mmCIF file of C-alpha atoms in Angstrom:
data_model
loop_
_atom_site.group_PDB
_atom_site.id
_atom_site.type_symbol
_atom_site.label_atom_id
_atom_site.label_comp_id
_atom_site.label_asym_id
_atom_site.label_seq_id
_atom_site.Cartn_x
_atom_site.Cartn_y
_atom_site.Cartn_z
ATOM 1 C CA ASP A 198 24.431 4.011 -11.127
ATOM 2 C CA TRP A 199 20.875 4.982 -11.891
ATOM 3 C CA LEU A 200 19.356 7.769 -9.837
ATOM 4 C CA VAL A 201 15.742 7.452 -8.823
ATOM 5 C CA LYS A 202 13.735 10.430 -7.604
ATOM 6 C CA ILE A 203 11.042 9.828 -5.037
ATOM 7 C CA ALA A 204 8.426 12.467 -4.279
ATOM 8 C CA VAL A 205 6.849 12.573 -0.852
ATOM 9 C CA GLY A 206 4.561 15.497 -0.175
ATOM 10 C CA ASN A 207 6.363 18.576 -1.398
ATOM 11 C CA HIS A 208 9.779 16.979 -0.973
ATOM 12 C CA ASN A 209 11.852 15.151 -3.583
ATOM 13 C CA TYR A 210 14.399 12.493 -2.697
ATOM 14 C CA GLY A 211 17.115 11.038 -4.915
ATOM 15 C CA MET A 212 18.614 7.630 -4.336
ATOM 16 C CA SER A 213 20.956 5.247 -6.070
ATOM 17 C CA ILE A 214 19.274 2.178 -7.519
ATOM 18 C CA ARG A 215 21.653 0.001 -5.484
ATOM 19 C CA THR A 216 20.267 1.359 -2.234
ATOM 20 C CA LEU A 217 16.708 1.222 -3.495
ATOM 21 C CA LYS A 218 15.944 -2.314 -2.394
ATOM 22 C CA ARG A 219 13.180 -0.893 -0.221
ATOM 23 C CA ILE A 220 12.402 2.740 0.253
ATOM 24 C CA PHE A 221 10.278 4.123 3.000
ATOM 25 C CA LYS A 222 9.712 7.822 3.430
ATOM 26 C CA LYS A 223 7.415 9.465 5.911
ATOM 27 C CA ASP A 224 7.086 13.231 5.870
ATOM 28 C CA GLN A 225 7.047 14.317 9.515
ATOM 29 C CA GLU A 226 5.075 17.504 8.809
ATOM 30 C CA THR A 227 2.263 15.997 6.739
ATOM 31 C CA ASN A 228 2.528 12.283 7.709
ATOM 32 C CA ASP A 229 2.690 11.506 3.966
ATOM 33 C CA ILE A 230 3.983 7.991 3.340
ATOM 34 C CA MET A 231 5.476 6.465 0.201
ATOM 35 C CA ILE A 232 7.048 3.035 -0.238
ATOM 36 C CA LEU A 233 8.558 1.302 -3.240
ATOM 37 C CA VAL A 234 6.761 -2.036 -3.159
ATOM 38 C CA PHE A 235 7.936 -3.920 -6.237
ATOM 39 C CA ASP A 236 9.578 -2.986 -9.519
ATOM 40 C CA ARG A 237 7.821 0.317 -10.360
ATOM 41 C CA ILE A 238 4.846 -0.093 -8.019
ATOM 42 C CA TYR A 239 4.547 2.193 -5.002
ATOM 43 C CA ILE A 240 2.046 2.656 -2.232
ATOM 44 C CA ALA A 241 1.354 6.134 -0.950
ATOM 45 C CA GLN A 242 -0.846 7.930 1.505
ATOM 46 C CA LEU A 243 -0.550 11.584 0.621
ATOM 47 C CA THR A 244 -2.383 14.654 1.815
ATOM 48 C CA THR A 245 -2.430 15.840 -1.810
ATOM 49 C CA PRO A 246 -1.916 13.032 -4.372
ATOM 50 C CA GLU A 247 -1.476 15.726 -7.035
ATOM 51 C CA SER A 248 1.878 16.520 -5.412
ATOM 52 C CA LEU A 249 3.482 13.402 -6.928
ATOM 53 C CA SER A 250 6.215 14.164 -9.419
ATOM 54 C CA SER A 251 5.539 13.755 -13.132
ATOM 55 C CA GLY A 252 7.278 10.364 -13.208
ATOM 56 C CA PHE A 253 4.390 8.834 -11.291
ATOM 57 C CA GLN A 254 0.903 7.791 -12.257
ATOM 58 C CA CYS A 255 -1.315 7.873 -9.183
ATOM 59 C CA PHE A 256 -4.441 5.779 -8.945
ATOM 60 C CA GLN A 257 -7.012 5.229 -6.260
ATOM 61 C CA ALA A 258 -9.571 2.481 -5.842
ATOM 62 C CA LYS A 259 -12.283 4.381 -3.995
ATOM 63 C CA GLU A 260 -14.884 1.823 -5.011
ATOM 64 C CA LEU A 261 -12.973 -0.881 -3.124
ATOM 65 C CA LEU A 262 -13.857 0.013 0.445
ATOM 66 C CA TYR A 263 -14.403 -2.338 3.330
ATOM 67 C CA GLN A 264 -18.075 -2.335 4.375
ATOM 68 C CA PRO A 265 -18.285 -2.910 8.153
ATOM 69 C CA PHE A 266 -21.221 -4.468 9.974
ATOM 70 C CA CYS A 267 -20.539 -2.690 13.262
ATOM 71 C CA ASP A 268 -17.103 -1.628 14.517
ATOM 72 C CA ASP A 269 -15.476 -4.520 12.714
ATOM 73 C CA PHE A 270 -12.511 -4.065 10.473
ATOM 74 C CA GLY A 271 -11.406 -6.936 8.317
ATOM 75 C CA PRO A 272 -9.412 -7.604 5.214
ATOM 76 C CA MET A 273 -10.964 -6.920 1.848
ATOM 77 C CA ASN A 274 -12.964 -9.769 0.316
ATOM 78 C CA ALA A 275 -11.739 -11.951 -2.569
ATOM 79 C CA LEU A 276 -13.728 -10.019 -5.183
ATOM 80 C CA SER A 277 -12.074 -6.773 -4.093
ATOM 81 C CA VAL A 278 -8.654 -8.403 -4.363
ATOM 82 C CA ILE A 279 -9.404 -9.598 -7.914
ATOM 83 C CA GLN A 280 -10.786 -6.204 -8.944
ATOM 84 C CA PHE A 281 -7.735 -4.466 -7.477
ATOM 85 C CA ILE A 282 -5.345 -6.753 -9.369
ATOM 86 C CA GLU A 283 -7.187 -6.032 -12.617
ATOM 87 C CA MET A 284 -7.084 -2.272 -11.932
ATOM 88 C CA LEU A 285 -3.368 -2.322 -11.154
ATOM 89 C CA GLU A 286 -2.475 -4.391 -14.207
ATOM 90 C CA THR A 287 -4.565 -2.082 -16.406
ATOM 91 C CA LYS A 288 -2.721 0.970 -15.042
ATOM 92 C CA MET A 289 0.624 -0.710 -15.585
ATOM 93 C CA SER A 290 -0.194 -1.521 -19.208
ATOM 94 C CA MET A 291 -1.602 1.966 -19.841
ATOM 95 C CA PHE A 292 1.567 3.617 -18.465
ATOM 96 C CA PRO A 293 4.421 1.202 -19.244
ATOM 97 C CA THR A 294 7.212 3.728 -18.622
ATOM 98 C CA ARG A 295 5.860 5.414 -15.503
ATOM 99 C CA ASN A 296 5.954 4.484 -11.858
ATOM 100 C CA ILE A 297 2.530 3.507 -10.554
ATOM 101 C CA ALA A 298 1.558 4.821 -7.123
ATOM 102 C CA TYR A 299 -1.468 3.299 -5.456
ATOM 103 C CA CYS A 300 -2.681 6.252 -3.379
ATOM 104 C CA SER A 301 -4.655 5.253 -0.322
ATOM 105 C CA GLU A 302 -7.436 7.327 1.176
ATOM 106 C CA PRO A 303 -6.508 8.975 4.518
ATOM 107 C CA GLY A 304 -6.731 6.933 7.701
ATOM 108 C CA ARG A 305 -5.100 3.885 9.238
ATOM 109 C CA ARG A 306 -7.835 1.484 8.175
ATOM 110 C CA ASN A 307 -7.710 2.637 4.563
ATOM 111 C CA PHE A 308 -3.919 2.395 4.510
ATOM 112 C CA THR A 309 -4.009 -1.074 6.106
ATOM 113 C CA ASN A 310 -6.403 -2.284 3.417
ATOM 114 C CA ALA A 311 -4.263 -0.679 0.707
ATOM 115 C CA VAL A 312 -1.240 -2.603 2.018
ATOM 116 C CA PHE A 313 -3.377 -5.766 2.132
ATOM 117 C CA LEU A 314 -4.441 -5.336 -1.510
ATOM 118 C CA LEU A 315 -0.906 -4.678 -2.760
ATOM 119 C CA GLY A 316 0.449 -7.572 -0.711
ATOM 120 C CA SER A 317 -2.234 -9.839 -2.155
ATOM 121 C CA TYR A 318 -1.214 -8.730 -5.653
ATOM 122 C CA LEU A 319 2.421 -9.590 -4.928
ATOM 123 C CA ILE A 320 1.456 -13.039 -3.648
ATOM 124 C CA LEU A 321 -1.039 -13.916 -6.370
ATOM 125 C CA LYS A 322 0.568 -12.333 -9.447
ATOM 126 C CA ARG A 323 4.275 -11.998 -8.612
ATOM 127 C CA ASN A 324 4.533 -15.271 -6.662
ATOM 128 C CA LEU A 325 6.120 -13.755 -3.577
ATOM 129 C CA SER A 326 5.666 -15.568 -0.296
ATOM 130 C CA PRO A 327 3.649 -13.920 2.485
ATOM 131 C CA ASP A 328 6.849 -13.514 4.516
ATOM 132 C CA ALA A 329 8.629 -11.852 1.596
ATOM 133 C CA VAL A 330 5.691 -9.482 1.186
ATOM 134 C CA TRP A 331 5.705 -8.654 4.887
ATOM 135 C CA SER A 332 9.435 -7.869 4.704
ATOM 136 C CA ILE A 333 8.549 -5.080 2.266
ATOM 137 C CA PHE A 334 6.004 -3.513 4.601
ATOM 138 C CA ASN A 335 7.446 -4.291 8.045
ATOM 139 C CA GLN A 336 9.326 -0.988 8.061
ATOM 140 C CA LEU A 337 6.060 0.882 8.567
ATOM 141 C CA ASP A 338 5.634 2.237 12.054
ATOM 142 C CA ALA A 339 2.864 0.753 14.157
ATOM 143 C CA ALA A 340 0.835 3.964 13.957
ATOM 144 C CA SER A 341 0.426 3.540 10.177
ATOM 145 C CA LEU A 342 -1.412 0.211 10.318
ATOM 146 C CA GLU A 343 -4.277 -1.224 12.329
ATOM 147 C CA PHE A 344 -4.988 -4.806 13.326
ATOM 148 C CA TYR A 345 -8.120 -6.368 11.881
ATOM 149 C CA ARG A 346 -10.913 -6.945 14.401
ATOM 150 C CA ASP A 347 -14.336 -8.483 14.917
ATOM 151 C CA ALA A 348 -17.745 -6.799 14.686
ATOM 152 C CA THR A 349 -18.221 -5.744 18.293
ATOM 153 C CA TYR A 350 -17.787 -2.411 20.032
ATOM 154 C CA SER A 351 -15.833 -4.035 22.855
ATOM 155 C CA ASP A 352 -12.073 -4.213 22.893
ATOM 156 C CA PRO A 353 -10.860 -7.019 20.623
ATOM 157 C CA ASP A 354 -9.336 -10.040 22.318
ATOM 158 C CA PHE A 355 -7.159 -10.921 19.316
ATOM 159 C CA GLU A 356 -4.979 -9.158 16.763
ATOM 160 C CA LEU A 357 -5.331 -10.357 13.181
ATOM 161 C CA THR A 358 -2.331 -9.075 11.242
ATOM 162 C CA LEU A 359 -1.738 -8.566 7.547
ATOM 163 C CA LEU A 360 0.692 -11.479 7.602
ATOM 164 C CA ASP A 361 -2.007 -13.724 9.132
ATOM 165 C CA CYS A 362 -4.345 -12.823 6.266
ATOM 166 C CA TRP A 363 -1.754 -13.357 3.547
ATOM 167 C CA ARG A 364 -0.832 -16.776 4.944
#
């Protein structure tokens, strides 16, 4: 059996490849999150991305931020999805033997959009269905993600989920 080491915050975890269908780790002290998404692609929200072990190549897409009109929060636009896919594929080709960790900026909205971008990649480039993609991320606790909303300051009267957007 292969042994895979996962780094979350300052902690390292080892796990058999057989049990590594989906891995979700949340550090209770730092709220650091790391999930194996597909193959050697991970998503992480870390207080210090430098804390990743040497087997990982971390990348961020700070230029791909949602630009709100008011208090709205929506999924990233199609151009951002395309740019993200190109960035991820470039990283994967630059580091063919390393795990790639997409490190999200802090905050629920940033993490939600990071999940949206990775899910979009899995649908568009890896041909996974939206439901299959959601099954990867549905282990996240509700406090990690935020529903998308309209551009008003009032309480939203609907909840637009990641799965809604991927469908």
